[in-house]
């Protein structure tokens, strides 16, 4: 299961606005967590855009995900 939190900046803090979850494909569930995060990001982004259309979105993920982001498969 992929989970995400949509937050809104309020002063110097981020306040939770919505929580989202999405069941991942069974094949993806066996992958390493960093690779699952790469698959989950677009799914959760689509859900966030339904709530906040045409607003800028910043995606934050663990450092391990960033290392795999430049990997070519």
N, CA, C and O atoms as a DFTB+ gen file, in Angstrom:
292 C
 N C O
     1  1       0.850      -1.176       0.000
     2  2       0.000       0.000       0.000
     3  2       0.890       1.232       0.000
     4  3       1.820       1.336       0.800
     5  1       0.602       2.155      -0.893
     6  2       1.305       3.432      -0.937
     7  2       0.485       4.445      -0.146
     8  3      -0.731       4.529      -0.314
     9  1       1.134       5.198       0.698
    10  2       0.439       6.219       1.473
    11  2       1.110       7.562       1.259
    12  3       2.320       7.635       1.044
    13  1       0.324       8.615       1.319
    14  2       0.853       9.957       1.150
    15  2       0.062      10.941       1.984
    16  3      -1.076      10.681       2.374
    17  1       0.685      12.078       2.250
    18  2       0.044      13.144       3.010
    19  2       0.159      14.423       2.196
    20  3       1.253      14.800       1.774
    21  1      -0.955      15.083       1.976
    22  2      -0.969      16.370       1.303
    23  2      -0.907      17.433       2.391
    24  3      -1.777      17.487       3.261
    25  1       0.125      18.280       2.344
    26  2       0.297      19.305       3.376
    27  2       0.239      20.688       2.747
    28  3       0.473      20.863       1.552
    29  1      -0.079      21.662       3.588
    30  2      -0.130      23.055       3.168
    31  2       0.766      23.847       4.106
    32  3       0.658      23.707       5.324
    33  1       1.664      24.692       3.552
    34  2       2.516      25.488       4.437
    35  2       1.702      26.555       5.172
    36  3       0.915      27.290       4.575
    37  1       1.917      26.612       6.474
    38  2       1.304      27.633       7.321
    39  2       2.437      28.211       8.152
    40  3       2.879      27.601       9.125
    41  1       2.900      29.382       7.767
    42  2       4.068      29.951       8.428
    43  2       5.280      29.084       8.143
    44  3       5.585      28.797       6.985
    45  1       5.968      28.667       9.189
    46  2       7.155      27.819       9.018
    47  2       6.823      26.331       9.147
    48  3       7.720      25.492       9.064
    49  1       5.553      25.998       9.349
    50  2       5.137      24.604       9.520
    51  2       4.332      24.110       8.326
    52  3       3.771      24.898       7.566
    53  1       4.286      22.796       8.179
    54  2       3.423      22.162       7.184
    55  2       2.268      21.491       7.910
    56  3       2.482      20.666       8.797
    57  1       1.042      21.845       7.532
    58  2      -0.153      21.276       8.155
    59  2      -0.793      20.263       7.211
    60  3      -0.948      20.528       6.019
    61  1      -1.163      19.108       7.746
    62  2      -1.803      18.070       6.941
    63  2      -3.182      18.538       6.481
    64  3      -3.970      19.059       7.269
    65  1      -3.455      18.345       5.199
    66  2      -4.741      18.708       4.616
    67  2      -5.526      17.452       4.248
    68  3      -6.742      17.395       4.428
    69  1      -4.813      16.438       3.728
    70  2      -5.479      15.202       3.305
    71  2      -4.497      14.042       3.374
    72  3      -3.290      14.220       3.210
    73  1      -5.029      12.866       3.617
    74  2      -4.242      11.636       3.609
    75  2      -4.743      10.783       2.455
    76  3      -5.938      10.767       2.159
    77  1      -3.824      10.074       1.805
    78  2      -4.193       9.286       0.635
    79  2      -3.494       7.939       0.689
    80  3      -2.375       7.832       1.193
    81  1      -4.151       6.917       0.173
    82  2      -3.513       5.605       0.065
    83  2      -3.950       4.952      -1.234
    84  3      -5.026       5.241      -1.758
    85  1      -3.116       4.081      -1.738
    86  2      -3.382       3.414      -3.014
    87  2      -2.789       2.022      -2.947
    88  3      -1.638       1.851      -2.545
    89  1      -3.569       1.027      -3.339
    90  2      -3.075      -0.349      -3.385
    91  2      -2.182      -0.498      -4.609
    92  3      -2.601      -0.209      -5.729
    93  1      -0.950      -0.950      -4.392
    94  2      -0.005      -1.135      -5.490
    95  2      -0.210      -2.488      -6.157
    96  3      -0.789      -3.403      -5.571
    97  1       0.266      -2.599      -7.369
    98  2       0.228      -3.845      -8.127
    99  2       0.937      -4.940      -7.328
   100  3       1.964      -4.658      -6.712
   101  1       0.434      -6.171      -7.313
   102  2       1.074      -7.248      -6.538
   103  2       2.548      -7.472      -6.893
   104  3       3.348      -7.801      -6.017
   105  1       2.909      -7.299      -8.153
   106  2       4.305      -7.466      -8.545
   107  2       5.188      -6.409      -7.883
   108  3       6.290      -6.712      -7.425
   109  1       4.704      -5.174      -7.833
   110  2       5.464      -4.066      -7.258
   111  2       5.647      -4.255      -5.758
   112  3       6.655      -3.815      -5.205
   113  1       4.698      -4.898      -5.090
   114  2       4.773      -5.089      -3.638
   115  2       6.006      -5.884      -3.220
   116  3       6.442      -5.770      -2.074
   117  1       6.573      -6.676      -4.106
   118  2       7.766      -7.449      -3.786
   119  2       9.064      -6.700      -4.011
   120  3      10.134      -7.218      -3.692
   121  1       8.995      -5.500      -4.548
   122  2      10.197      -4.717      -4.833
   123  2      10.735      -4.074      -3.559
   124  3      10.071      -4.066      -2.523
   125  1      11.946      -3.538      -3.656
   126  2      12.562      -2.815      -2.543
   127  2      11.744      -1.550      -2.260
   128  3      11.119      -1.001      -3.168
   129  1      11.745      -1.088      -1.006
   130  2      10.946       0.097      -0.653
   131  2      11.266       1.328      -1.499
   132  3      10.363       2.092      -1.842
   133  1      12.533       1.525      -1.836
   134  2      12.888       2.712      -2.620
   135  2      12.269       2.655      -4.015
   136  3      11.874       3.689      -4.554
   137  1      12.179       1.466      -4.606
   138  2      11.571       1.330      -5.927
   139  2      10.049       1.431      -5.845
   140  3       9.412       1.958      -6.757
   141  1       9.467       0.930      -4.761
   142  2       8.019       1.076      -4.570
   143  2       7.644       2.554      -4.476
   144  3       6.593       2.964      -4.967
   145  1       8.506       3.350      -3.845
   146  2       8.241       4.789      -3.731
   147  2       8.230       5.452      -5.101
   148  3       7.442       6.367      -5.340
   149  1       9.100       4.997      -6.008
   150  2       9.119       5.556      -7.363
   151  2       7.832       5.240      -8.116
   152  3       7.367       6.052      -8.915
   153  1       7.260       4.080      -7.872
   154  2       5.998       3.699      -8.517
   155  2       4.829       4.434      -7.856
   156  3       3.880       4.831      -8.534
   157  1       4.897       4.611      -6.553
   158  2       3.797       5.235      -5.818
   159  2       3.691       6.735      -6.082
   160  3       2.592       7.289      -6.038
   161  1       4.802       7.393      -6.353
   162  2       4.801       8.852      -6.515
   163  2       3.803       9.343      -7.562
   164  3       2.999      10.222      -7.250
   165  1       3.815       8.819      -8.787
   166  2       2.843       9.321      -9.772
   167  2       1.389       9.011      -9.395
   168  3       0.492       9.808      -9.668
   169  1       1.164       7.857      -8.769
   170  2      -0.200       7.502      -8.366
   171  2      -0.732       8.483      -7.322
   172  3      -1.860       8.964      -7.427
   173  1       0.087       8.772      -6.321
   174  2      -0.345       9.686      -5.263
   175  2      -0.434      11.120      -5.777
   176  3      -1.272      11.895      -5.316
   177  1       0.429      11.475      -6.732
   178  2       0.374      12.813      -7.323
   179  2      -0.933      13.007      -8.076
   180  3      -1.537      14.076      -7.993
   181  1      -1.381      11.993      -8.807
   182  2      -2.667      12.080      -9.519
   183  2      -3.814      12.339      -8.541
   184  3      -4.708      13.138      -8.819
   185  1      -3.781      11.660      -7.402
   186  2      -4.836      11.863      -6.403
   187  2      -4.769      13.274      -5.820
   188  3      -5.803      13.898      -5.583
   189  1      -3.554      13.779      -5.588
   190  2      -3.400      15.129      -5.037
   191  2      -3.895      16.181      -6.024
   192  3      -4.484      17.183      -5.619
   193  1      -3.658      15.960      -7.318
   194  2      -4.098      16.928      -8.326
   195  2      -5.619      17.011      -8.421
   196  3      -6.152      18.033      -8.854
   197  1      -6.323      15.957      -8.025
   198  2      -7.785      16.004      -8.003
   199  2      -8.273      16.972      -6.927
   200  3      -9.313      17.612      -7.078
   201  1      -7.510      17.069      -5.843
   202  2      -7.887      17.938      -4.724
   203  2      -7.426      19.368      -4.972
   204  3      -8.141      20.319      -4.655
   205  1      -6.227      19.521      -5.539
   206  2      -5.630      20.844      -5.734
   207  2      -5.232      21.031      -7.197
   208  3      -4.040      21.088      -7.497
   209  1      -6.193      21.129      -8.113
   210  2      -5.835      21.270      -9.525
   211  2      -5.096      22.583      -9.795
   212  3      -5.409      23.623      -9.215
   213  1      -4.124      22.506     -10.677
   214  2      -3.353      23.666     -11.143
   215  2      -2.531      24.333     -10.047
   216  3      -2.151      25.495     -10.186
   217  1      -2.254      23.627      -8.975
   218  2      -1.405      24.154      -7.911
   219  2      -0.054      23.452      -7.966
   220  3       0.012      22.279      -8.334
   221  1       1.021      24.145      -7.608
   222  2       2.332      23.482      -7.610
   223  2       2.385      22.390      -6.544
   224  3       1.846      22.546      -5.448
   225  1       3.044      21.285      -6.883
   226  2       3.185      20.161      -5.962
   227  2       4.665      19.836      -5.818
   228  3       5.387      19.751      -6.811
   229  1       5.110      19.657      -4.592
   230  2       6.473      19.219      -4.302
   231  2       6.387      17.830      -3.713
   232  3       5.675      17.602      -2.735
   233  1       7.113      16.901      -4.310
   234  2       7.116      15.522      -3.835
   235  2       8.361      15.304      -2.994
   236  3       9.471      15.583      -3.446
   237  1       8.188      14.810      -1.780
   238  2       9.319      14.515      -0.897
   239  2       9.336      13.028      -0.616
   240  3       8.303      12.420      -0.335
   241  1      10.535      12.444      -0.695
   242  2      10.692      11.003      -0.492
   243  2      11.999      10.757       0.251
   244  3      12.836      11.654       0.348
   245  1      12.179       9.547       0.776
   246  2      13.436       9.221       1.456
   247  2      14.631       9.357       0.516
   248  3      14.479       9.296      -0.704
   249  1      15.808       9.540       1.083
   250  2      17.041       9.711       0.315
   251  2      17.298       8.535      -0.610
   252  3      17.788       8.731      -1.722
   253  1      16.985       7.333      -0.189
   254  2      17.215       6.145      -1.017
   255  2      16.493       6.261      -2.355
   256  3      17.003       5.794      -3.373
   257  1      15.333       6.865      -2.366
   258  2      14.567       7.020      -3.602
   259  2      15.298       7.934      -4.568
   260  3      15.329       7.673      -5.771
   261  1      15.884       8.999      -4.055
   262  2      16.604       9.944      -4.910
   263  2      17.780       9.275      -5.604
   264  3      18.085       9.605      -6.751
   265  1      18.431       8.362      -4.948
   266  2      19.567       7.668      -5.557
   267  2      19.137       6.827      -6.748
   268  3      19.887       6.688      -7.714
   269  1      17.928       6.264      -6.685
   270  2      17.441       5.422      -7.776
   271  2      16.761       6.240      -8.864
   272  3      16.503       5.722      -9.951
   273  1      16.469       7.504      -8.596
   274  2      15.779       8.333      -9.572
   275  2      16.564       8.549     -10.851
   276  3      15.971       8.735     -11.913
   277  1      17.897       8.527     -10.770
   278  2      18.736       8.729     -11.948
   279  2      19.126       7.423     -12.612
   280  3      19.809       7.427     -13.636
   281  1      18.702       6.309     -12.044
   282  2      19.069       4.999     -12.586
   283  2      18.297       4.726     -13.863
   284  3      17.095       4.979     -13.939
   285  1      18.994       4.208     -14.868
   286  2      18.342       3.829     -16.130
   287  2      18.079       2.333     -16.097
   288  3      18.977       1.550     -15.787
   289  1      16.867       1.936     -16.411
   290  2      16.514       0.518     -16.419
   291  2      16.414       0.020     -17.829
   292  3      16.125      -1.156     -18.050
